[in-house]
């Protein structure tokens, strides 16, 4: 609002004492102070209200006005209640520095002026931002000239003083304001994503208000415009792929107009989401074709030809066919949900992006198909660093799990599971079928573990690890109970630590010296414990077969 508008409001009781030529200045806020130096609390553009308690003599006016001018305030309004009239020395100082000066009648409370200015400024900001957002929506709808969601988030920061970020369901930062200070920490992103997923799953109405690290956030769902909520539709069909808008503020006391504005911002960002989904259609089709060829046992030459078509789309400018990895994902709901394959497909497209990468573009280099209840991703690798030295490259199961476990566990808690399997990199079409089977076996190993989100990689497919997931649960329980329950009972009664001793003995390959050193025991004490283990179980730890049984029992327990 303009200073001139303040004089036109009789209820404010303002009288202009100087600065008539400066009445077109813009007021961006209001502050009441009686400090001699309030500069630390000023950001520019304020109407400063003062009761003059800082003034002890005529010499105090000049430095006070100079401080206000250096801070860039719009004007000064001095109350007449304390001294009766505004002192001449203050009028002279304001005139010297071209700072507009108002007198506030003693019958008018500063709170009345503050409320009026805040209401006017907030309304104008919201109106201006709504107009800009509407213009940006039209630009983004017709093409990419609008600049993406970052531009809208910058507008929220500059016009409404709101810091906001767009996050994926796995907690990856997709967009954020460029001029809002440090980026949102990764652990906060993961926590917010988890809180959002849990809130959506329980059917709460957005925005969802949460407290993370002592800071309040309001979370707005960003739903694809083509997938608006429908009566009777299961929320689980999209909850694991929907983005969210996280705003650093508590929306609980917001006016309806501001809530509507943020809902509009979320819809605007959904346009970018729709554009990204449309761009993935080609990559999904290519992945589906390759997957069907591999599963049908097509000739390697035919698969290689299809890969040569896919490579330039997935890695433009690469110039040569890349190496590939296969990642398999499966989402299983405890109470069942239709078409679990597409749910896993959308989720896999989100979580396979490097969690440190911002923006939607990196996801354009991943192709994901689905078959039945599982999703299969073809991950192109421009090169396999360490291909000749044995080091690992590409997607690593442990890193993938660490990046997504916290938020997705919150979203799946009580009703579902996500299991992931990762293959080794392959260098030709001939290896792709083996990589698919390897990734599927790894996913089955992950499925045998406890937890809502589990992953396993190709390096875990040693023979015993590969076989254990397929042993029936009742057989596993009986086998481990027969071997280990006598030792556990003995440990519980005598605090003898036979189970830790057995684990250490097997880990040391039966070496008495190394095992005794690791456990800080005398060798004779170790021999006594091993003898007790053999006596309780009727097994002989010098025999390979009995060592193997104990090893497997410990792994299955």
Coordinates of C-alpha atoms in Angstrom, one line a residue:
X1 CA 0.0 0.0 0.0
X2 CA 1.0 3.6 -0.5
X3 CA 1.7 6.2 2.3
X4 CA -0.9 8.4 0.6
X5 CA -3.6 5.8 1.4
X6 CA -3.0 6.2 5.2
X7 CA -4.0 9.9 5.1
X8 CA -7.2 8.9 3.3
X9 CA -8.3 6.8 6.2
X10 CA -9.9 9.0 8.9
X11 CA -10.1 6.3 11.5
X12 CA -6.3 6.2 11.7
X13 CA -6.0 9.8 13.0
X14 CA -2.8 10.6 11.1
X15 CA -1.6 14.2 10.4
X16 CA 1.2 14.8 7.9
X17 CA 4.0 16.9 9.4
X18 CA 6.5 16.6 6.5
X19 CA 7.4 14.6 3.4
X20 CA 4.5 15.5 1.1
X21 CA 6.6 14.7 -2.0
X22 CA 7.3 11.2 -0.7
X23 CA 3.7 9.9 -0.2
X24 CA 4.0 7.5 -3.1
X25 CA 6.4 5.3 -1.1
X26 CA 5.2 1.7 -0.7
X27 CA 4.5 0.4 2.8
X28 CA 5.5 -3.3 3.2
X29 CA 5.0 -3.6 7.0
X30 CA 4.6 -1.9 10.3
X31 CA 6.8 -1.8 13.5
X32 CA 6.3 -0.2 16.9
X33 CA 9.4 0.8 18.8
X34 CA 10.8 3.0 21.5
X35 CA 14.4 1.8 21.1
X36 CA 17.1 4.3 20.4
X37 CA 18.5 2.0 17.7
X38 CA 15.9 -0.4 16.3
X39 CA 17.9 -1.2 13.1
X40 CA 18.3 -4.9 13.9
X41 CA 14.5 -5.3 13.7
X42 CA 14.0 -3.5 10.4
X43 CA 14.2 -4.9 6.9
X44 CA 13.0 -1.9 4.9
X45 CA 9.7 -0.5 3.8
X46 CA 8.1 -0.3 7.3
X47 CA 5.9 2.4 8.8
X48 CA 7.6 2.9 12.1
X49 CA 5.3 3.8 15.1
X50 CA 6.9 5.4 18.2
X51 CA 5.7 6.9 21.4
X52 CA 9.0 8.9 21.7
X53 CA 10.2 7.3 24.9
X54 CA 13.6 7.0 23.3
X55 CA 13.9 10.9 23.2
X56 CA 15.6 12.5 26.3
X57 CA 16.6 15.7 24.5
X58 CA 16.6 17.5 21.2
X59 CA 20.0 16.0 20.2
X60 CA 18.5 12.5 20.2
X61 CA 16.2 13.1 17.1
X62 CA 18.9 13.4 14.5
X63 CA 20.7 10.0 15.2
X64 CA 17.3 8.2 15.5
X65 CA 16.1 9.5 12.1
X66 CA 19.4 8.7 10.5
X67 CA 19.2 5.1 11.7
X68 CA 15.7 4.8 10.2
X69 CA 16.7 6.2 6.9
X70 CA 19.7 3.9 6.6
X71 CA 17.4 0.9 7.3
X72 CA 15.1 2.0 4.4
X73 CA 11.9 2.6 6.3
X74 CA 9.0 4.1 4.5
X75 CA 7.9 6.7 7.1
X76 CA 7.8 7.6 10.8
X77 CA 4.6 8.1 12.8
X78 CA 5.0 9.7 16.2
X79 CA 2.4 9.6 19.0
X80 CA 1.2 12.8 20.6
X81 CA 0.0 11.1 23.9
X82 CA 3.4 11.4 25.7
X83 CA 4.5 14.9 24.9
X84 CA 1.3 16.5 23.6
X85 CA 2.9 17.6 20.3
X86 CA 5.7 16.1 18.1
X87 CA 8.9 18.0 18.9
X88 CA 10.2 20.5 16.4
X89 CA 13.7 18.9 16.4
X90 CA 12.2 15.6 15.1
X91 CA 10.3 17.4 12.4
X92 CA 13.5 19.2 11.3
X93 CA 15.5 15.9 11.3
X94 CA 12.9 14.1 9.2
X95 CA 12.8 17.0 6.7
X96 CA 16.6 17.0 6.5
X97 CA 16.6 13.3 5.6
X98 CA 13.4 13.4 3.4
X99 CA 11.7 10.9 5.8
X100 CA 7.8 11.4 5.8
X101 CA 6.6 12.1 9.3
X102 CA 3.1 11.7 10.7
X103 CA 1.6 12.7 14.0
X104 CA -0.8 10.1 15.6
X105 CA -3.6 11.6 17.6
X106 CA -3.6 10.6 21.3
X107 CA -7.1 9.0 20.9
X108 CA -5.8 6.4 18.3
X109 CA -4.0 3.3 19.5
X110 CA -1.0 2.1 17.7
X111 CA -2.7 -1.4 17.5
X112 CA -5.4 0.2 15.3
X113 CA -2.9 1.5 12.8
X114 CA -0.9 -1.8 12.9
X115 CA -4.0 -3.9 12.2
X116 CA -5.1 -1.7 9.3
X117 CA -1.6 -1.8 7.7
X118 CA -1.2 -5.5 8.1
X119 CA -4.6 -6.2 6.7
X120 CA -4.1 -4.0 3.7
X121 CA -0.5 -5.2 2.9
X122 CA -1.4 -8.9 3.3
X123 CA -4.4 -8.5 1.1
X124 CA -2.5 -6.7 -1.6
X125 CA 0.4 -9.3 -1.5
X126 CA -2.0 -12.2 -1.8
X127 CA -3.8 -10.5 -4.6
X128 CA -0.6 -9.7 -6.5
X129 CA 0.7 -13.2 -6.0
X130 CA -2.6 -14.7 -7.1
X131 CA -2.3 -12.7 -10.3
X132 CA 1.3 -13.8 -10.9
X133 CA 0.5 -17.4 -10.1
X134 CA -2.4 -17.3 -12.5
X135 CA -0.2 -15.9 -15.2
X136 CA 2.4 -18.4 -14.5
X137 CA -0.2 -21.2 -14.7
X138 CA -1.2 -20.1 -18.2
X139 CA 2.5 -20.0 -19.2
X140 CA 3.3 -23.5 -17.8
X141 CA 0.1 -24.9 -19.4
X142 CA 1.1 -23.7 -22.8
X143 CA 4.8 -24.5 -22.5
X144 CA 7.9 -24.5 -20.3
X145 CA 8.5 -20.8 -20.5
X146 CA 7.2 -20.3 -16.9
X147 CA 10.4 -21.6 -15.5
X148 CA 9.2 -24.6 -13.4
X149 CA 8.1 -24.8 -9.8
X150 CA 11.2 -23.0 -8.5
X151 CA 9.8 -19.7 -9.8
X152 CA 6.5 -20.1 -8.0
X153 CA 8.3 -21.0 -4.8
X154 CA 10.5 -17.8 -5.2
X155 CA 7.2 -15.8 -5.5
X156 CA 5.9 -17.3 -2.2
X157 CA 9.1 -16.2 -0.5
X158 CA 9.3 -12.7 -1.9
X159 CA 5.6 -11.8 -1.8
X160 CA 4.3 -13.7 1.2
X161 CA 7.5 -14.4 3.2
X162 CA 6.8 -18.1 3.0
X163 CA 9.6 -20.7 2.5
X164 CA 8.4 -23.7 0.7
X165 CA 9.7 -26.8 -1.0
X166 CA 8.4 -29.6 -3.3
X167 CA 9.4 -33.1 -2.1
X168 CA 8.9 -36.6 -3.5
X169 CA 7.3 -39.3 -1.4
X170 CA 10.7 -40.7 -0.7
X171 CA 11.9 -37.3 0.6
X172 CA 13.9 -36.2 -2.4
X173 CA 14.0 -32.4 -2.9
X174 CA 12.4 -31.7 -6.3
X175 CA 12.3 -27.9 -6.1
X176 CA 13.0 -25.1 -3.7
X177 CA 13.3 -21.4 -3.6
X178 CA 16.6 -20.2 -5.0
X179 CA 16.9 -17.2 -2.6
X180 CA 15.7 -18.7 0.7
X181 CA 19.0 -19.5 2.4
X182 CA 20.3 -23.0 3.1
X183 CA 18.6 -25.9 1.4
X184 CA 16.2 -28.1 3.5
X185 CA 18.4 -30.8 5.2
X186 CA 18.0 -34.3 3.9
X187 CA 16.8 -35.7 7.2
X188 CA 14.1 -33.0 7.5
X189 CA 13.0 -33.9 3.9
X190 CA 12.7 -37.5 4.8
X191 CA 10.8 -36.8 8.0
X192 CA 8.3 -34.5 6.3
X193 CA 7.7 -37.0 3.5
X194 CA 7.1 -39.7 6.1
X195 CA 4.6 -37.5 8.0
X196 CA 2.8 -36.7 4.8
X197 CA 2.5 -40.3 3.7
X198 CA 1.2 -41.3 7.1
X199 CA -1.3 -38.5 7.1
X200 CA -2.6 -39.3 3.7
X201 CA -2.9 -43.0 4.5
X202 CA -5.0 -42.2 7.6
X203 CA -7.5 -40.1 5.6
X204 CA -6.7 -36.8 7.3
X205 CA -7.7 -33.6 5.5
X206 CA -4.9 -31.4 4.2
X207 CA -2.9 -29.3 4.8
X208 CA -1.2 -31.5 7.3
X209 CA 0.5 -29.6 10.2
X210 CA 3.6 -31.2 11.7
X211 CA 6.5 -30.1 14.0
X212 CA 10.0 -31.2 13.0
X213 CA 13.0 -30.0 15.0
X214 CA 11.0 -27.3 16.7
X215 CA 9.8 -25.8 13.4
X216 CA 6.2 -25.9 12.2
X217 CA 5.4 -27.1 8.6
X218 CA 2.2 -27.3 6.7
X219 CA 2.1 -30.1 4.0
X220 CA -0.1 -29.7 0.9
X221 CA -0.7 -32.8 -1.3
X222 CA 0.3 -32.2 -5.0
X223 CA -2.0 -34.6 -7.0
X224 CA -1.8 -35.1 -10.7
X225 CA -4.6 -33.1 -12.4
X226 CA -5.5 -36.3 -14.2
X227 CA -5.9 -38.2 -10.9
X228 CA -8.1 -36.1 -8.8
X229 CA -9.6 -37.9 -5.8
X230 CA -12.7 -39.9 -6.7
X231 CA -15.4 -41.2 -4.4
X232 CA -14.6 -44.8 -3.5
X233 CA -11.1 -44.7 -5.0
X234 CA -8.4 -46.4 -2.9
X235 CA -5.8 -43.8 -1.8
X236 CA -3.1 -46.4 -1.9
X237 CA -3.2 -46.3 -5.7
X238 CA -1.3 -42.9 -5.7
X239 CA -0.1 -42.2 -2.2
X240 CA 3.4 -43.6 -2.9
X241 CA 4.0 -41.4 -5.9
X242 CA 2.3 -38.1 -5.2
X243 CA 4.5 -35.1 -4.5
X244 CA 4.0 -32.7 -1.6
X245 CA 4.4 -29.0 -1.0
X246 CA 6.1 -28.3 2.4
X247 CA 5.6 -24.8 3.7
X248 CA 7.5 -23.5 6.7
X249 CA 4.5 -22.2 8.6
X250 CA 1.5 -23.3 10.7
X251 CA -1.5 -23.0 8.4
X252 CA -3.9 -23.6 11.3
X253 CA -4.7 -19.9 11.8
X254 CA -4.6 -18.9 8.1
X255 CA -7.4 -17.1 6.5
X256 CA -9.4 -19.0 3.9
X257 CA -8.0 -16.8 1.1
X258 CA -4.4 -17.7 1.9
X259 CA -5.3 -21.4 2.1
X260 CA -7.0 -21.2 -1.3
X261 CA -3.9 -19.5 -2.7
X262 CA -1.6 -22.3 -1.5
X263 CA -4.0 -24.9 -2.9
X264 CA -3.7 -23.0 -6.2
X265 CA 0.1 -23.1 -6.0
X266 CA -0.1 -26.9 -5.4
X267 CA -2.3 -27.3 -8.5
X268 CA 0.1 -25.2 -10.5
X269 CA 3.0 -27.4 -9.5
X270 CA 0.9 -30.4 -10.5
X271 CA 1.0 -29.1 -14.0
X272 CA 4.8 -29.8 -14.0
X273 CA 4.1 -33.2 -12.5
X274 CA 1.7 -34.0 -15.4
X275 CA 4.3 -32.9 -17.9
X276 CA 6.9 -35.1 -16.4
X277 CA 4.5 -38.1 -16.4
X278 CA 3.7 -37.5 -20.0
X279 CA 7.4 -37.5 -20.9
X280 CA 7.8 -40.8 -19.2
X281 CA 5.3 -42.5 -21.5
X282 CA 7.9 -43.2 -24.2
X283 CA 10.4 -44.6 -21.7
X284 CA 7.8 -46.8 -20.1
X285 CA 6.9 -48.2 -23.5
X286 CA 10.5 -48.9 -24.3
X287 CA 11.0 -50.6 -21.0
X288 CA 7.9 -52.7 -21.5
X289 CA 9.0 -53.9 -24.9
X290 CA 12.5 -54.8 -23.6
X291 CA 11.0 -56.6 -20.6
X292 CA 8.6 -58.6 -22.8
X293 CA 11.5 -59.7 -25.1
X294 CA 13.7 -60.8 -22.2
X295 CA 10.9 -62.7 -20.6
X296 CA 9.9 -64.4 -23.8
X297 CA 13.5 -65.6 -24.3
X298 CA 14.1 -63.5 -27.5
X299 CA 17.5 -63.8 -29.2
X300 CA 20.1 -61.5 -27.8
X301 CA 20.5 -59.7 -31.1
X302 CA 16.8 -58.8 -31.1
X303 CA 17.1 -57.4 -27.5
X304 CA 20.3 -55.6 -28.4
X305 CA 18.5 -53.9 -31.3
X306 CA 15.7 -52.7 -29.0
X307 CA 18.3 -51.4 -26.5
X308 CA 20.1 -49.4 -29.2
X309 CA 16.7 -47.7 -29.8
X310 CA 16.3 -47.1 -26.0
X311 CA 19.8 -45.8 -25.2
X312 CA 19.5 -42.4 -27.0
X313 CA 16.2 -41.8 -25.4
X314 CA 17.4 -42.6 -21.9
X315 CA 20.9 -41.1 -22.2
X316 CA 20.8 -38.4 -25.0
X317 CA 24.2 -37.6 -26.4
X318 CA 25.9 -40.7 -24.9
X319 CA 26.7 -42.0 -28.4
X320 CA 27.1 -45.6 -27.3
X321 CA 24.9 -48.2 -25.7
X322 CA 25.4 -48.1 -21.9
X323 CA 25.8 -50.8 -19.4
X324 CA 22.5 -51.7 -17.6
X325 CA 21.3 -52.6 -14.2
X326 CA 17.9 -54.1 -13.3
X327 CA 16.0 -53.2 -10.2
X328 CA 12.8 -55.1 -9.3
X329 CA 10.3 -53.7 -6.8
X330 CA 7.1 -55.1 -5.3
X331 CA 4.5 -53.4 -3.2
X332 CA 2.3 -55.7 -1.2
X333 CA -0.7 -54.3 0.8
X334 CA -1.9 -56.4 3.8
X335 CA -5.5 -56.0 2.8
X336 CA -4.9 -56.0 -1.0
X337 CA -5.2 -53.3 -3.6
X338 CA -6.0 -53.5 -7.3
X339 CA -3.1 -53.1 -9.8
X340 CA -0.1 -53.2 -7.4
X341 CA 2.2 -53.2 -10.5
X342 CA 1.5 -49.6 -11.5
X343 CA 1.9 -48.5 -7.9
X344 CA 5.3 -50.0 -7.7
X345 CA 6.2 -48.6 -11.1
X346 CA 5.4 -45.0 -10.1
X347 CA 7.2 -45.4 -6.8
X348 CA 10.3 -47.0 -8.5
X349 CA 10.5 -44.0 -10.9
X350 CA 10.7 -41.7 -7.9
X351 CA 13.1 -43.5 -5.7
X352 CA 15.7 -44.5 -8.3
X353 CA 16.7 -40.8 -8.7
X354 CA 19.8 -39.9 -6.8
X355 CA 18.5 -38.4 -3.5
X356 CA 21.0 -35.6 -3.7
X357 CA 19.8 -34.5 -7.2
X358 CA 17.2 -31.8 -7.3
X359 CA 14.6 -31.2 -10.0
X360 CA 12.5 -33.6 -12.0
X361 CA 15.0 -34.0 -14.9
X362 CA 17.3 -36.8 -13.5
X363 CA 14.3 -39.2 -13.4
X364 CA 14.2 -38.9 -17.2
X365 CA 17.1 -41.4 -17.4
X366 CA 15.2 -44.3 -15.9
X367 CA 12.8 -46.6 -17.7
X368 CA 10.3 -48.6 -15.6
X369 CA 7.9 -51.3 -16.8
X370 CA 5.5 -53.4 -14.7
X371 CA 4.3 -56.9 -15.0
X372 CA 1.8 -58.4 -12.6
X373 CA 2.4 -57.1 -9.1
X374 CA 6.0 -56.1 -9.7
X375 CA 7.8 -53.2 -11.4
X376 CA 11.1 -53.7 -13.3
X377 CA 13.5 -50.8 -13.9
X378 CA 16.2 -50.6 -16.6
X379 CA 18.8 -48.3 -15.2
X380 CA 21.4 -47.1 -17.8
X381 CA 25.0 -46.7 -16.6
X382 CA 27.1 -44.5 -18.9
X383 CA 30.2 -46.4 -17.7
X384 CA 31.0 -48.9 -15.1
X385 CA 33.7 -47.3 -13.1
X386 CA 35.8 -50.0 -11.5
X387 CA 34.7 -52.6 -14.1
X388 CA 38.2 -54.0 -14.2
X389 CA 39.2 -53.5 -10.5
X390 CA 36.2 -55.3 -8.9
X391 CA 34.7 -52.2 -7.3
X392 CA 30.9 -51.7 -7.4
X393 CA 29.2 -49.1 -9.5
X394 CA 25.6 -48.0 -10.3
X395 CA 22.7 -48.5 -7.9
X396 CA 23.7 -50.1 -4.6
X397 CA 20.9 -51.8 -2.6
X398 CA 22.2 -50.5 0.8
X399 CA 22.4 -46.9 -0.4
X400 CA 19.0 -47.2 -2.0
X401 CA 17.5 -48.6 1.1
X402 CA 19.1 -45.9 3.4
X403 CA 17.7 -43.1 1.2
X404 CA 14.0 -44.2 1.3
X405 CA 13.5 -46.4 4.3
X406 CA 12.4 -43.7 6.8
X407 CA 9.7 -41.9 4.8
X408 CA 8.3 -45.0 3.1
X409 CA 8.2 -47.0 6.3
X410 CA 6.0 -44.3 7.8
X411 CA 3.8 -44.4 4.7
X412 CA 3.5 -48.2 4.7
X413 CA 3.2 -48.7 8.5
X414 CA 0.4 -51.0 9.4
X415 CA -0.7 -52.0 6.0
X416 CA 2.0 -52.7 3.4
X417 CA 5.5 -53.6 2.4
X418 CA 8.0 -52.6 -0.2
X419 CA 10.7 -55.0 -1.3
X420 CA 13.5 -54.2 -3.7
X421 CA 16.1 -56.4 -5.5
X422 CA 19.1 -55.0 -7.4
X423 CA 21.2 -56.8 -10.0
X424 CA 24.8 -56.4 -10.9
X425 CA 25.7 -54.3 -14.0
X426 CA 25.6 -56.2 -17.3
X427 CA 27.4 -55.2 -20.4
X428 CA 25.4 -56.7 -23.2
X429 CA 21.9 -57.9 -24.2
X430 CA 23.0 -61.5 -23.4
X431 CA 23.3 -60.7 -19.7
X432 CA 20.0 -58.9 -19.4
X433 CA 17.9 -62.0 -18.7
X434 CA 20.3 -63.1 -16.0
X435 CA 20.2 -59.7 -14.5
X436 CA 16.4 -59.8 -14.3
X437 CA 16.5 -63.2 -12.6
X438 CA 19.2 -62.0 -10.3
X439 CA 17.2 -58.9 -9.3
X440 CA 14.1 -61.1 -8.7
X441 CA 16.0 -63.5 -6.5
X442 CA 17.5 -60.6 -4.6
X443 CA 14.0 -59.2 -4.0
X444 CA 12.8 -62.5 -2.7
X445 CA 15.8 -62.5 -0.2
X446 CA 14.7 -59.0 0.8
X447 CA 11.1 -60.2 1.2
X448 CA 12.2 -62.9 3.7
X449 CA 13.4 -60.1 6.1
X450 CA 11.4 -58.2 8.6
X451 CA 10.5 -54.6 8.1
X452 CA 8.2 -52.5 6.0
X453 CA 10.9 -51.5 3.5
X454 CA 13.7 -54.1 2.6
X455 CA 16.2 -54.3 -0.2
X456 CA 18.9 -56.8 -1.2
X457 CA 21.6 -56.7 -3.8
X458 CA 23.3 -59.2 -6.1
X459 CA 26.3 -59.5 -3.7
X460 CA 24.1 -61.1 -1.1
X461 CA 23.2 -64.0 -3.3
X462 CA 25.6 -66.5 -1.8
X463 CA 24.3 -70.1 -2.0
X464 CA 22.9 -70.2 1.6
X465 CA 21.4 -66.7 1.4
X466 CA 19.7 -67.6 -1.9
X467 CA 18.2 -70.8 -0.5
X468 CA 17.0 -69.6 2.9
X469 CA 14.1 -67.5 1.7
X470 CA 12.5 -70.5 0.2
X471 CA 12.5 -72.7 3.3
X472 CA 9.0 -72.8 4.7
X473 CA 8.5 -70.8 7.9
X474 CA 7.4 -73.8 10.0
X475 CA 10.5 -75.8 8.9
X476 CA 12.8 -72.8 9.7
X477 CA 11.3 -72.4 13.2
X478 CA 11.6 -76.1 14.0
X479 CA 15.2 -76.3 12.7
X480 CA 16.4 -73.3 14.7
X481 CA 14.5 -74.3 17.8
X482 CA 16.0 -77.8 17.8
X483 CA 19.5 -76.5 17.6
X484 CA 19.5 -73.2 19.5
X485 CA 16.7 -73.3 22.1
X486 CA 18.8 -75.6 24.5
X487 CA 21.6 -73.0 24.3
X488 CA 19.3 -70.1 24.8
X489 CA 17.6 -71.8 27.8
X490 CA 21.1 -72.5 29.3
X491 CA 22.2 -68.9 28.8
X492 CA 19.1 -67.6 30.4
X493 CA 19.5 -69.7 33.5
X494 CA 23.3 -69.5 33.9
X495 CA 24.3 -66.3 32.0
X496 CA 26.8 -68.4 30.2
X497 CA 26.8 -66.7 26.8
X498 CA 26.9 -69.9 24.8
X499 CA 25.2 -68.3 21.7
X500 CA 27.7 -65.4 21.4
X501 CA 30.5 -68.0 21.9
X502 CA 29.1 -70.2 19.1
X503 CA 28.8 -67.2 16.7
X504 CA 32.4 -66.1 17.4
X505 CA 33.7 -69.7 17.1
X506 CA 32.1 -70.2 13.6
X507 CA 33.2 -66.7 12.5
X508 CA 36.8 -67.6 13.4
X509 CA 36.5 -70.7 11.3
X510 CA 36.9 -72.9 14.4
X511 CA 40.3 -71.4 15.4
X512 CA 40.6 -71.8 19.2
X513 CA 43.3 -69.1 19.5
X514 CA 41.6 -66.4 17.4
X515 CA 38.2 -67.1 19.0
X516 CA 39.6 -66.9 22.6
X517 CA 41.4 -63.7 21.7
X518 CA 38.3 -62.1 20.3
X519 CA 36.2 -63.1 23.3
X520 CA 39.0 -62.2 25.8
X521 CA 38.9 -65.7 27.2
X522 CA 41.5 -68.3 28.2
X523 CA 41.6 -71.1 25.6
X524 CA 40.6 -73.6 28.3
X525 CA 37.5 -71.5 29.1
X526 CA 36.6 -71.5 25.5
X527 CA 37.0 -75.3 25.2
X528 CA 34.7 -75.7 28.2
X529 CA 32.0 -73.6 26.6
X530 CA 32.2 -75.4 23.2
X531 CA 32.1 -78.7 25.1
X532 CA 28.9 -77.5 26.8
X533 CA 27.4 -76.5 23.4
X534 CA 28.1 -80.0 22.0
X535 CA 26.7 -81.7 25.1
X536 CA 23.4 -79.7 25.0
X537 CA 22.8 -80.2 21.3
X538 CA 24.4 -83.6 20.7
X539 CA 26.5 -82.1 17.9
X540 CA 30.2 -82.1 17.2
X541 CA 31.7 -78.8 16.2
X542 CA 34.7 -80.5 14.7
X543 CA 32.5 -81.9 12.0
X544 CA 31.8 -79.7 8.9
X545 CA 28.1 -80.9 8.7
X546 CA 27.4 -79.8 12.3
X547 CA 29.2 -76.5 11.8
X548 CA 27.1 -75.8 8.7
X549 CA 23.9 -76.6 10.6
X550 CA 24.7 -74.2 13.4
X551 CA 25.7 -71.5 10.8
X552 CA 22.3 -71.8 9.0
X553 CA 20.4 -71.9 12.2
X554 CA 22.0 -68.7 13.4
X555 CA 21.2 -67.1 10.0
X556 CA 17.6 -68.1 10.1
X557 CA 17.0 -67.1 13.7

